[in-house]
């Protein structure tokens, strides 16, 4: 495992606090961190190890706490930290599928790491051989987003496992949308596949995009490096408390409702004259190929509905990505699209 880690990170002496160093009990006066002593609900530094939160996530997922990283800028933080752990700037490269989530490329560029994009097959399936062919001895990460954004499809687990098995580097599976998929998750593989990292987020199915909270799951050894490289206080105490509270409440029945709305919306849009194809979706959005995406996009915006035009992405010409909204929002959007000429 250690051979995939940058030398400076292997040698890193991480920031530590007096509260890390003092393992005993019985302290009631906290004069170690130059905080304000006046309790206003946020005067103390948050737990840098997010122990309570990790315990709760462990209970929810069945993954042990030392295999969980919590990111305080969403899973986007985990993406950036992964580049900093594994990729030597100006030397190493990563492989990403295309089209896919844009943050991998932005984070790579910020870290001065080359991205080799491998086009999905025409039917959006995973080109395992071409992905592996694109690697060389400086390839450190293969990014696989599943279900993929913006195509909406989840890739078969066996294909991802085969790539992880054949690749001498790290495979990161971004499962931001897995809660909306019936095709399962790679989470239960992190203990047996040592080069696998799975990303999850509170932003989609949990409905907490505004809190900025994401998760990475991997072997305890890999997660140890995430914890050393992250900013020590990467999640505020208020967010940690709010997440604990929300996890107590659960996601409600919104996932079921969004999945049934996705089905209803796909059926309805297939009937619309301007729609050429609605791609199957394992996520909370639909990718829809239309006759004239620019026109439809502008027409929807003029009528108060903003969608995402993905037409400039590879394999996505004339395609709009439409998030599943409330039943009322979906009905209004369907009716606008049906009327569009
Ligand atoms: C929305 C999304 C995320 C979530 O990012 P956060 O930083 O956790 O909000 C991650 N990956 C993909 C592919 C997404 O579409």
mmCIF file of C-alpha atoms and ligand atoms in Angstrom:
data_model
loop_
_atom_site.group_PDB
_atom_site.id
_atom_site.type_symbol
_atom_site.label_atom_id
_atom_site.label_comp_id
_atom_site.label_asym_id
_atom_site.label_seq_id
_atom_site.Cartn_x
_atom_site.Cartn_y
_atom_site.Cartn_z
ATOM 1 C CA UNK A 1 0.000 0.000 0.000
ATOM 2 C CA UNK A 2 2.704 2.442 1.033
ATOM 3 C CA UNK A 3 4.237 2.348 -2.444
ATOM 4 C CA UNK A 4 1.310 4.405 -3.740
ATOM 5 C CA UNK A 5 1.836 7.191 -1.196
ATOM 6 C CA UNK A 6 3.960 10.271 -1.962
ATOM 7 C CA UNK A 7 7.258 10.274 -0.097
ATOM 8 C CA UNK A 8 6.631 13.620 1.640
ATOM 9 C CA UNK A 9 3.283 12.313 2.892
ATOM 10 C CA UNK A 10 4.819 9.096 4.186
ATOM 11 C CA UNK A 11 7.288 11.219 6.137
ATOM 12 C CA UNK A 12 4.740 13.798 7.278
ATOM 13 C CA UNK A 13 4.625 14.597 10.977
ATOM 14 C CA UNK A 14 0.953 15.567 11.262
ATOM 15 C CA UNK A 15 -0.328 18.545 13.246
ATOM 16 C CA UNK A 16 -1.350 17.476 16.695
ATOM 17 C CA UNK A 17 -3.135 19.213 19.533
ATOM 18 C CA UNK A 18 -2.679 19.052 23.296
ATOM 19 C CA UNK A 19 -6.004 17.230 23.373
ATOM 20 C CA UNK A 20 -4.457 14.517 21.173
ATOM 21 C CA UNK A 21 -1.335 14.319 23.277
ATOM 22 C CA UNK A 22 -3.091 14.218 26.639
ATOM 23 C CA UNK A 23 -4.930 10.915 26.719
ATOM 24 C CA UNK A 24 -5.981 11.007 30.365
ATOM 25 C CA UNK A 25 -9.223 12.230 31.907
ATOM 26 C CA UNK A 26 -10.215 14.661 34.607
ATOM 27 C CA UNK A 27 -9.576 17.961 32.803
ATOM 28 C CA UNK A 28 -12.230 20.595 33.437
ATOM 29 C CA UNK A 29 -10.292 23.773 32.664
ATOM 30 C CA UNK A 30 -9.226 24.142 29.044
ATOM 31 C CA UNK A 31 -6.363 26.584 28.724
ATOM 32 C CA UNK A 32 -4.484 24.724 25.996
ATOM 33 C CA UNK A 33 -5.780 26.106 22.692
ATOM 34 C CA UNK A 34 -6.081 29.874 23.041
ATOM 35 C CA UNK A 35 -9.854 29.707 22.701
ATOM 36 C CA UNK A 36 -12.241 32.147 24.289
ATOM 37 C CA UNK A 37 -13.453 30.809 27.649
ATOM 38 C CA UNK A 38 -16.907 32.347 27.210
ATOM 39 C CA UNK A 39 -19.444 29.790 26.094
ATOM 40 C CA UNK A 40 -21.398 31.003 23.086
ATOM 41 C CA UNK A 41 -21.996 27.566 21.557
ATOM 42 C CA UNK A 42 -19.000 27.765 19.233
ATOM 43 C CA UNK A 43 -16.079 29.027 21.312
ATOM 44 C CA UNK A 44 -14.314 25.632 21.432
ATOM 45 C CA UNK A 45 -12.477 23.990 18.542
ATOM 46 C CA UNK A 46 -14.418 21.069 17.062
ATOM 47 C CA UNK A 47 -13.284 17.450 17.441
ATOM 48 C CA UNK A 48 -10.698 17.119 14.639
ATOM 49 C CA UNK A 49 -11.305 13.352 14.546
ATOM 50 C CA UNK A 50 -15.117 13.631 14.413
ATOM 51 C CA UNK A 51 -15.343 10.632 16.736
ATOM 52 C CA UNK A 52 -19.080 10.769 17.453
ATOM 53 C CA UNK A 53 -19.907 11.300 13.810
ATOM 54 C CA UNK A 54 -17.714 8.436 12.662
ATOM 55 C CA UNK A 55 -19.323 6.157 15.251
ATOM 56 C CA UNK A 56 -22.731 7.065 13.862
ATOM 57 C CA UNK A 57 -21.614 6.571 10.235
ATOM 58 C CA UNK A 58 -20.051 3.249 11.258
ATOM 59 C CA UNK A 59 -23.369 2.166 12.731
ATOM 60 C CA UNK A 60 -25.196 3.213 9.557
ATOM 61 C CA UNK A 61 -22.818 1.543 7.090
ATOM 62 C CA UNK A 62 -21.333 -1.390 8.989
ATOM 63 C CA UNK A 63 -17.860 -0.018 8.206
ATOM 64 C CA UNK A 64 -15.566 0.456 11.209
ATOM 65 C CA UNK A 65 -14.700 4.006 12.330
ATOM 66 C CA UNK A 66 -11.015 3.749 11.417
ATOM 67 C CA UNK A 67 -12.017 3.087 7.779
ATOM 68 C CA UNK A 68 -14.056 6.315 7.547
ATOM 69 C CA UNK A 69 -12.904 9.806 6.531
ATOM 70 C CA UNK A 70 -15.279 12.749 6.926
ATOM 71 C CA UNK A 71 -14.799 15.713 4.625
ATOM 72 C CA UNK A 72 -15.983 19.142 5.645
ATOM 73 C CA UNK A 73 -16.140 20.566 2.122
ATOM 74 C CA UNK A 74 -18.262 17.677 0.917
ATOM 75 C CA UNK A 75 -16.791 14.758 -0.974
ATOM 76 C CA UNK A 76 -14.977 17.416 -3.011
ATOM 77 C CA UNK A 77 -12.578 17.623 -0.057
ATOM 78 C CA UNK A 78 -11.896 13.875 -0.277
ATOM 79 C CA UNK A 79 -11.160 14.284 -4.002
ATOM 80 C CA UNK A 80 -8.585 16.997 -3.360
ATOM 81 C CA UNK A 81 -6.996 15.171 -0.418
ATOM 82 C CA UNK A 82 -6.657 12.015 -2.570
ATOM 83 C CA UNK A 83 -4.625 13.965 -5.133
ATOM 84 C CA UNK A 84 -2.391 15.299 -2.385
ATOM 85 C CA UNK A 85 -1.794 11.851 -0.868
ATOM 86 C CA UNK A 86 -1.096 9.877 -4.029
ATOM 87 C CA UNK A 87 0.011 12.168 -6.874
ATOM 88 C CA UNK A 88 3.405 13.827 -7.255
ATOM 89 C CA UNK A 89 2.747 17.199 -8.962
ATOM 90 C CA UNK A 90 4.288 17.532 -12.423
ATOM 91 C CA UNK A 91 5.062 13.822 -12.580
ATOM 92 C CA UNK A 92 2.137 11.518 -11.840
ATOM 93 C CA UNK A 93 -1.097 11.158 -13.792
ATOM 94 C CA UNK A 94 -4.619 9.886 -13.173
ATOM 95 C CA UNK A 95 -7.227 8.288 -15.417
ATOM 96 C CA UNK A 96 -10.819 9.537 -15.494
ATOM 97 C CA UNK A 97 -13.754 8.404 -17.582
ATOM 98 C CA UNK A 98 -15.447 10.924 -19.880
ATOM 99 C CA UNK A 99 -18.021 12.280 -19.671
ATOM 100 C CA UNK A 100 -17.981 12.435 -15.890
ATOM 101 C CA UNK A 101 -17.950 14.733 -12.871
ATOM 102 C CA UNK A 102 -15.884 17.865 -13.533
ATOM 103 C CA UNK A 103 -14.243 18.199 -10.114
ATOM 104 C CA UNK A 104 -11.686 15.397 -10.715
ATOM 105 C CA UNK A 105 -10.152 17.399 -13.536
ATOM 106 C CA UNK A 106 -10.250 20.726 -11.703
ATOM 107 C CA UNK A 107 -8.652 19.199 -8.589
ATOM 108 C CA UNK A 108 -6.030 17.486 -10.770
ATOM 109 C CA UNK A 109 -5.168 20.734 -12.531
ATOM 110 C CA UNK A 110 -4.904 22.653 -9.254
ATOM 111 C CA UNK A 111 -2.513 19.951 -8.039
ATOM 112 C CA UNK A 112 -0.592 20.029 -11.346
ATOM 113 C CA UNK A 113 -1.449 16.414 -12.124
ATOM 114 C CA UNK A 114 -2.151 15.210 -15.661
ATOM 115 C CA UNK A 115 -5.613 13.729 -16.345
ATOM 116 C CA UNK A 116 -5.969 11.107 -19.046
ATOM 117 C CA UNK A 117 -9.596 10.993 -20.058
ATOM 118 C CA UNK A 118 -10.954 7.760 -21.472
ATOM 119 C CA UNK A 119 -14.188 8.010 -23.413
ATOM 120 C CA UNK A 120 -16.974 5.698 -22.253
ATOM 121 C CA UNK A 121 -18.368 3.323 -24.858
ATOM 122 C CA UNK A 122 -21.195 4.733 -27.020
ATOM 123 C CA UNK A 123 -23.768 3.067 -24.739
ATOM 124 C CA UNK A 124 -22.039 4.664 -21.696
ATOM 125 C CA UNK A 125 -20.652 1.313 -20.539
ATOM 126 C CA UNK A 126 -17.210 1.060 -18.940
ATOM 127 C CA UNK A 127 -14.289 0.489 -21.349
ATOM 128 C CA UNK A 128 -12.151 -1.524 -18.892
ATOM 129 C CA UNK A 129 -9.436 -2.436 -21.384
ATOM 130 C CA UNK A 130 -9.050 1.096 -22.727
ATOM 131 C CA UNK A 131 -8.909 2.468 -19.166
ATOM 132 C CA UNK A 132 -6.091 0.083 -18.268
ATOM 133 C CA UNK A 133 -4.341 0.731 -21.597
ATOM 134 C CA UNK A 134 -4.231 4.448 -20.718
ATOM 135 C CA UNK A 135 -2.203 3.781 -17.556
ATOM 136 C CA UNK A 136 1.571 3.751 -17.202
ATOM 137 C CA UNK A 137 3.972 3.482 -14.271
ATOM 138 C CA UNK A 138 3.137 7.073 -13.202
ATOM 139 C CA UNK A 139 -0.635 6.469 -13.097
ATOM 140 C CA UNK A 140 -1.750 6.680 -9.483
ATOM 141 C CA UNK A 141 -5.557 6.913 -9.482
ATOM 142 C CA UNK A 142 -8.399 5.690 -11.689
ATOM 143 C CA UNK A 143 -11.551 7.745 -11.047
ATOM 144 C CA UNK A 144 -14.836 5.941 -11.607
ATOM 145 C CA UNK A 145 -18.072 7.738 -10.856
ATOM 146 C CA UNK A 146 -20.895 5.210 -10.396
ATOM 147 C CA UNK A 147 -23.746 5.989 -10.904
ATOM 148 C CA UNK A 148 -22.021 8.335 -13.307
ATOM 149 C CA UNK A 149 -22.751 12.037 -13.571
ATOM 150 C CA UNK A 150 -24.037 13.125 -16.131
ATOM 151 C CA UNK A 151 -24.892 9.821 -17.871
ATOM 152 C CA UNK A 152 -26.874 8.474 -14.892
ATOM 153 C CA UNK A 153 -25.876 4.812 -15.202
ATOM 154 C CA UNK A 154 -24.185 2.675 -12.543
ATOM 155 C CA UNK A 155 -21.429 0.324 -13.708
ATOM 156 C CA UNK A 156 -21.491 -3.394 -12.840
ATOM 157 C CA UNK A 157 -19.536 -4.064 -9.636
ATOM 158 C CA UNK A 158 -17.646 -6.957 -11.237
ATOM 159 C CA UNK A 159 -16.222 -4.626 -13.906
ATOM 160 C CA UNK A 160 -14.997 -2.139 -11.296
ATOM 161 C CA UNK A 161 -13.493 -4.980 -9.269
ATOM 162 C CA UNK A 162 -11.716 -6.295 -12.340
ATOM 163 C CA UNK A 163 -10.161 -2.876 -12.954
ATOM 164 C CA UNK A 164 -9.093 -2.648 -9.288
ATOM 165 C CA UNK A 165 -7.605 -6.111 -9.537
ATOM 166 C CA UNK A 166 -5.607 -5.368 -12.690
ATOM 167 C CA UNK A 167 -4.446 -1.818 -11.791
ATOM 168 C CA UNK A 168 -1.301 -1.143 -9.776
ATOM 169 C CA UNK A 169 -2.620 2.021 -8.194
ATOM 170 C CA UNK A 170 -5.704 3.360 -6.434
ATOM 171 C CA UNK A 171 -9.265 3.026 -7.761
ATOM 172 C CA UNK A 172 -11.662 5.634 -6.405
ATOM 173 C CA UNK A 173 -15.357 4.961 -6.916
ATOM 174 C CA UNK A 174 -17.479 8.075 -6.425
ATOM 175 C CA UNK A 175 -20.864 6.836 -5.209
ATOM 176 C CA UNK A 176 -22.517 10.212 -4.653
ATOM 177 C CA UNK A 177 -25.738 8.826 -6.189
ATOM 178 C CA UNK A 178 -25.601 5.206 -4.973
ATOM 179 C CA UNK A 179 -28.603 5.670 -2.681
ATOM 180 C CA UNK A 180 -30.795 6.090 -5.767
ATOM 181 C CA UNK A 181 -29.463 2.945 -7.464
ATOM 182 C CA UNK A 182 -30.635 -0.669 -7.223
ATOM 183 C CA UNK A 183 -27.291 -1.899 -8.537
ATOM 184 C CA UNK A 184 -25.553 -1.953 -5.148
ATOM 185 C CA UNK A 185 -22.429 -0.352 -3.750
ATOM 186 C CA UNK A 186 -18.728 -1.118 -3.555
ATOM 187 C CA UNK A 187 -18.686 -0.254 0.160
ATOM 188 C CA UNK A 188 -18.576 -3.876 1.280
ATOM 189 C CA UNK A 189 -15.401 -4.395 -0.783
ATOM 190 C CA UNK A 190 -13.107 -1.920 0.969
ATOM 191 C CA UNK A 191 -11.841 -4.518 3.426
ATOM 192 C CA UNK A 192 -10.937 -7.083 0.801
ATOM 193 C CA UNK A 193 -9.698 -4.786 -1.990
ATOM 194 C CA UNK A 194 -6.737 -2.864 -0.599
ATOM 195 C CA UNK A 195 -6.501 -0.320 -3.449
ATOM 196 C CA UNK A 196 -10.191 0.680 -3.370
ATOM 197 C CA UNK A 197 -11.625 3.945 -2.017
ATOM 198 C CA UNK A 198 -15.375 4.645 -2.047
ATOM 199 C CA UNK A 199 -16.727 8.208 -1.824
ATOM 200 C CA UNK A 200 -20.164 9.086 -0.477
ATOM 201 C CA UNK A 201 -21.802 12.405 0.288
ATOM 202 C CA UNK A 202 -24.523 13.952 2.441
ATOM 203 C CA UNK A 203 -25.335 16.320 -0.430
ATOM 204 C CA UNK A 204 -27.737 14.221 -2.502
ATOM 205 C CA UNK A 205 -29.914 11.521 -0.894
ATOM 206 C CA UNK A 206 -29.508 13.066 2.558
ATOM 207 C CA UNK A 207 -30.605 16.431 1.224
ATOM 208 C CA UNK A 208 -27.820 18.320 3.033
ATOM 209 C CA UNK A 209 -25.826 19.953 0.226
ATOM 210 C CA UNK A 210 -25.736 23.194 2.218
ATOM 211 C CA UNK A 211 -23.909 21.607 5.171
ATOM 212 C CA UNK A 212 -20.912 20.482 3.064
ATOM 213 C CA UNK A 213 -20.219 16.987 4.299
ATOM 214 C CA UNK A 214 -18.789 13.999 2.468
ATOM 215 C CA UNK A 215 -17.266 10.651 3.325
ATOM 216 C CA UNK A 216 -14.496 8.401 2.062
ATOM 217 C CA UNK A 217 -14.264 4.713 2.953
ATOM 218 C CA UNK A 218 -11.126 2.610 2.546
ATOM 219 C CA UNK A 219 -8.690 0.415 4.488
ATOM 220 C CA UNK A 220 -7.629 1.840 7.861
ATOM 221 C CA UNK A 221 -4.175 2.384 6.400
ATOM 222 C CA UNK A 222 -5.424 4.620 3.554
ATOM 223 C CA UNK A 223 -7.834 6.484 5.844
ATOM 224 C CA UNK A 224 -4.914 7.165 8.187
ATOM 225 C CA UNK A 225 -3.299 9.164 5.393
ATOM 226 C CA UNK A 226 -6.530 11.065 4.663
ATOM 227 C CA UNK A 227 -6.692 12.081 8.325
ATOM 228 C CA UNK A 228 -3.100 13.270 8.337
ATOM 229 C CA UNK A 229 -3.379 15.318 5.144
ATOM 230 C CA UNK A 230 -6.737 17.032 5.781
ATOM 231 C CA UNK A 231 -6.911 20.343 7.598
ATOM 232 C CA UNK A 232 -7.085 19.482 11.315
ATOM 233 C CA UNK A 233 -10.403 21.246 11.927
ATOM 234 C CA UNK A 234 -12.036 20.498 8.576
ATOM 235 C CA UNK A 235 -15.596 20.330 9.905
ATOM 236 C CA UNK A 236 -17.220 22.827 12.234
ATOM 237 C CA UNK A 237 -18.752 21.696 15.513
ATOM 238 C CA UNK A 238 -22.135 23.050 14.413
ATOM 239 C CA UNK A 239 -22.093 20.894 11.277
ATOM 240 C CA UNK A 240 -20.980 17.833 13.248
ATOM 241 C CA UNK A 241 -23.879 18.321 15.671
ATOM 242 C CA UNK A 242 -26.370 18.926 12.879
ATOM 243 C CA UNK A 243 -25.272 15.795 11.001
ATOM 244 C CA UNK A 244 -25.659 13.649 14.133
ATOM 245 C CA UNK A 245 -29.131 15.050 14.585
ATOM 246 C CA UNK A 246 -30.085 14.472 10.919
ATOM 247 C CA UNK A 247 -28.753 10.921 10.939
ATOM 248 C CA UNK A 248 -30.933 10.232 13.953
ATOM 249 C CA UNK A 249 -33.912 11.287 11.817
ATOM 250 C CA UNK A 250 -32.875 9.337 8.691
ATOM 251 C CA UNK A 251 -33.535 10.289 5.069
ATOM 252 C CA UNK A 252 -37.310 9.798 5.412
ATOM 253 C CA UNK A 253 -39.054 8.452 2.337
ATOM 254 C CA UNK A 254 -37.540 10.933 -0.085
ATOM 255 C CA UNK A 255 -35.364 8.334 -1.837
ATOM 256 C CA UNK A 256 -38.389 6.174 -2.651
ATOM 257 C CA UNK A 257 -40.308 9.214 -3.813
ATOM 258 C CA UNK A 258 -37.487 10.487 -6.012
ATOM 259 C CA UNK A 259 -37.095 7.045 -7.591
ATOM 260 C CA UNK A 260 -40.784 6.803 -8.401
ATOM 261 C CA UNK A 261 -40.802 10.376 -9.738
ATOM 262 C CA UNK A 262 -37.764 9.520 -11.870
ATOM 263 C CA UNK A 263 -39.717 6.644 -13.399
ATOM 264 C CA UNK A 264 -42.815 8.770 -13.968
ATOM 265 C CA UNK A 265 -40.807 11.643 -15.461
ATOM 266 C CA UNK A 266 -38.821 9.367 -17.778
ATOM 267 C CA UNK A 267 -42.039 7.816 -19.130
ATOM 268 C CA UNK A 268 -43.657 11.206 -19.657
ATOM 269 C CA UNK A 269 -40.610 12.787 -21.321
ATOM 270 C CA UNK A 270 -40.253 9.860 -23.740
ATOM 271 C CA UNK A 271 -43.645 10.908 -25.154
ATOM 272 C CA UNK A 272 -42.642 14.551 -25.706
ATOM 273 C CA UNK A 273 -42.197 15.458 -29.409
ATOM 274 C CA UNK A 274 -38.832 17.222 -28.882
ATOM 275 C CA UNK A 275 -37.299 14.308 -26.931
ATOM 276 C CA UNK A 276 -35.178 11.771 -28.813
ATOM 277 C CA UNK A 277 -34.083 9.632 -25.873
ATOM 278 C CA UNK A 278 -34.292 9.444 -22.109
ATOM 279 C CA UNK A 279 -31.302 7.507 -20.830
ATOM 280 C CA UNK A 280 -31.857 4.950 -18.041
ATOM 281 C CA UNK A 281 -30.919 6.482 -14.691
ATOM 282 C CA UNK A 282 -29.667 5.070 -11.382
ATOM 283 C CA UNK A 283 -29.396 8.598 -9.960
ATOM 284 C CA UNK A 284 -31.647 11.537 -8.998
ATOM 285 C CA UNK A 285 -31.504 13.072 -12.464
ATOM 286 C CA UNK A 286 -32.271 12.189 -16.064
ATOM 287 C CA UNK A 287 -30.054 12.735 -19.068
ATOM 288 C CA UNK A 288 -32.346 13.569 -21.958
ATOM 289 C CA UNK A 289 -31.344 13.794 -25.601
ATOM 290 C CA UNK A 290 -33.456 16.296 -27.498
ATOM 291 C CA UNK A 291 -33.685 17.733 -31.001
ATOM 292 C CA UNK A 292 -32.262 21.141 -30.086
ATOM 293 C CA UNK A 293 -30.810 21.392 -26.586
ATOM 294 C CA UNK A 294 -29.821 25.091 -26.735
ATOM 295 C CA UNK A 295 -33.320 26.082 -27.704
ATOM 296 C CA UNK A 296 -35.050 23.912 -25.130
ATOM 297 C CA UNK A 297 -32.633 25.048 -22.419
ATOM 298 C CA UNK A 298 -33.399 28.709 -23.094
ATOM 299 C CA UNK A 299 -37.133 28.096 -23.357
ATOM 300 C CA UNK A 300 -37.151 26.313 -19.987
ATOM 301 C CA UNK A 301 -35.107 29.107 -18.390
ATOM 302 C CA UNK A 302 -37.478 31.745 -19.811
ATOM 303 C CA UNK A 303 -40.253 29.819 -18.107
ATOM 304 C CA UNK A 304 -38.423 29.746 -14.782
ATOM 305 C CA UNK A 305 -36.946 26.225 -14.926
ATOM 306 C CA UNK A 306 -33.173 25.870 -14.845
ATOM 307 C CA UNK A 307 -31.667 22.583 -16.022
ATOM 308 C CA UNK A 308 -28.084 21.705 -16.945
ATOM 309 C CA UNK A 309 -27.046 21.761 -20.578
ATOM 310 C CA UNK A 310 -24.490 18.946 -20.966
ATOM 311 C CA UNK A 311 -24.355 19.177 -24.769
ATOM 312 C CA UNK A 312 -20.686 20.186 -24.833
ATOM 313 C CA UNK A 313 -19.622 17.070 -22.974
ATOM 314 C CA UNK A 314 -18.325 14.122 -24.993
ATOM 315 C CA UNK A 315 -21.029 11.638 -26.146
ATOM 316 C CA UNK A 316 -23.713 14.052 -24.874
ATOM 317 C CA UNK A 317 -24.568 16.245 -27.826
ATOM 318 C CA UNK A 318 -28.010 17.870 -27.523
ATOM 319 C CA UNK A 319 -28.444 16.481 -24.032
ATOM 320 C CA UNK A 320 -29.894 18.141 -20.961
ATOM 321 C CA UNK A 321 -29.433 16.876 -17.417
ATOM 322 C CA UNK A 322 -32.616 17.337 -15.430
ATOM 323 C CA UNK A 323 -32.672 16.858 -11.646
ATOM 324 C CA UNK A 324 -35.743 15.141 -10.203
ATOM 325 C CA UNK A 325 -37.645 17.788 -8.214
ATOM 326 C CA UNK A 326 -40.850 17.659 -6.208
ATOM 327 C CA UNK A 327 -43.864 16.079 -7.955
ATOM 328 C CA UNK A 328 -45.222 19.582 -8.639
ATOM 329 C CA UNK A 329 -41.932 20.826 -10.077
ATOM 330 C CA UNK A 330 -41.617 17.727 -12.233
ATOM 331 C CA UNK A 331 -45.191 18.053 -13.526
ATOM 332 C CA UNK A 332 -44.585 21.685 -14.513
ATOM 333 C CA UNK A 333 -41.312 20.789 -16.247
ATOM 334 C CA UNK A 334 -42.854 17.840 -18.100
ATOM 335 C CA UNK A 335 -45.709 20.006 -19.286
ATOM 336 C CA UNK A 336 -43.324 22.706 -20.573
ATOM 337 C CA UNK A 337 -41.225 20.140 -22.451
ATOM 338 C CA UNK A 338 -44.306 18.476 -23.929
ATOM 339 C CA UNK A 339 -45.485 21.816 -25.279
ATOM 340 C CA UNK A 340 -42.092 22.765 -26.748
ATOM 341 C CA UNK A 341 -41.910 22.818 -30.549
HETATM 342 C C1 LIG B 1 -22.846 16.044 -6.439
HETATM 343 C C2 LIG B 1 -21.666 15.166 -6.578
HETATM 344 C C3 LIG B 1 -20.773 15.005 -5.526
HETATM 345 C C4 LIG B 1 -21.017 15.670 -4.213
HETATM 346 O O1 LIG B 1 -20.079 16.575 -3.903
HETATM 347 P P1 LIG B 1 -20.128 17.244 -2.459
HETATM 348 O O2 LIG B 1 -18.849 17.984 -2.448
HETATM 349 O O3 LIG B 1 -20.170 16.125 -1.460
HETATM 350 O O4 LIG B 1 -21.337 18.099 -2.399
HETATM 351 C C5 LIG B 1 -19.694 14.168 -5.674
HETATM 352 N N1 LIG B 1 -19.506 13.488 -6.817
HETATM 353 C C6 LIG B 1 -20.372 13.609 -7.828
HETATM 354 C C7 LIG B 1 -20.162 12.816 -9.054
HETATM 355 C C8 LIG B 1 -21.459 14.460 -7.761
HETATM 356 O O5 LIG B 1 -22.284 14.587 -8.801
#
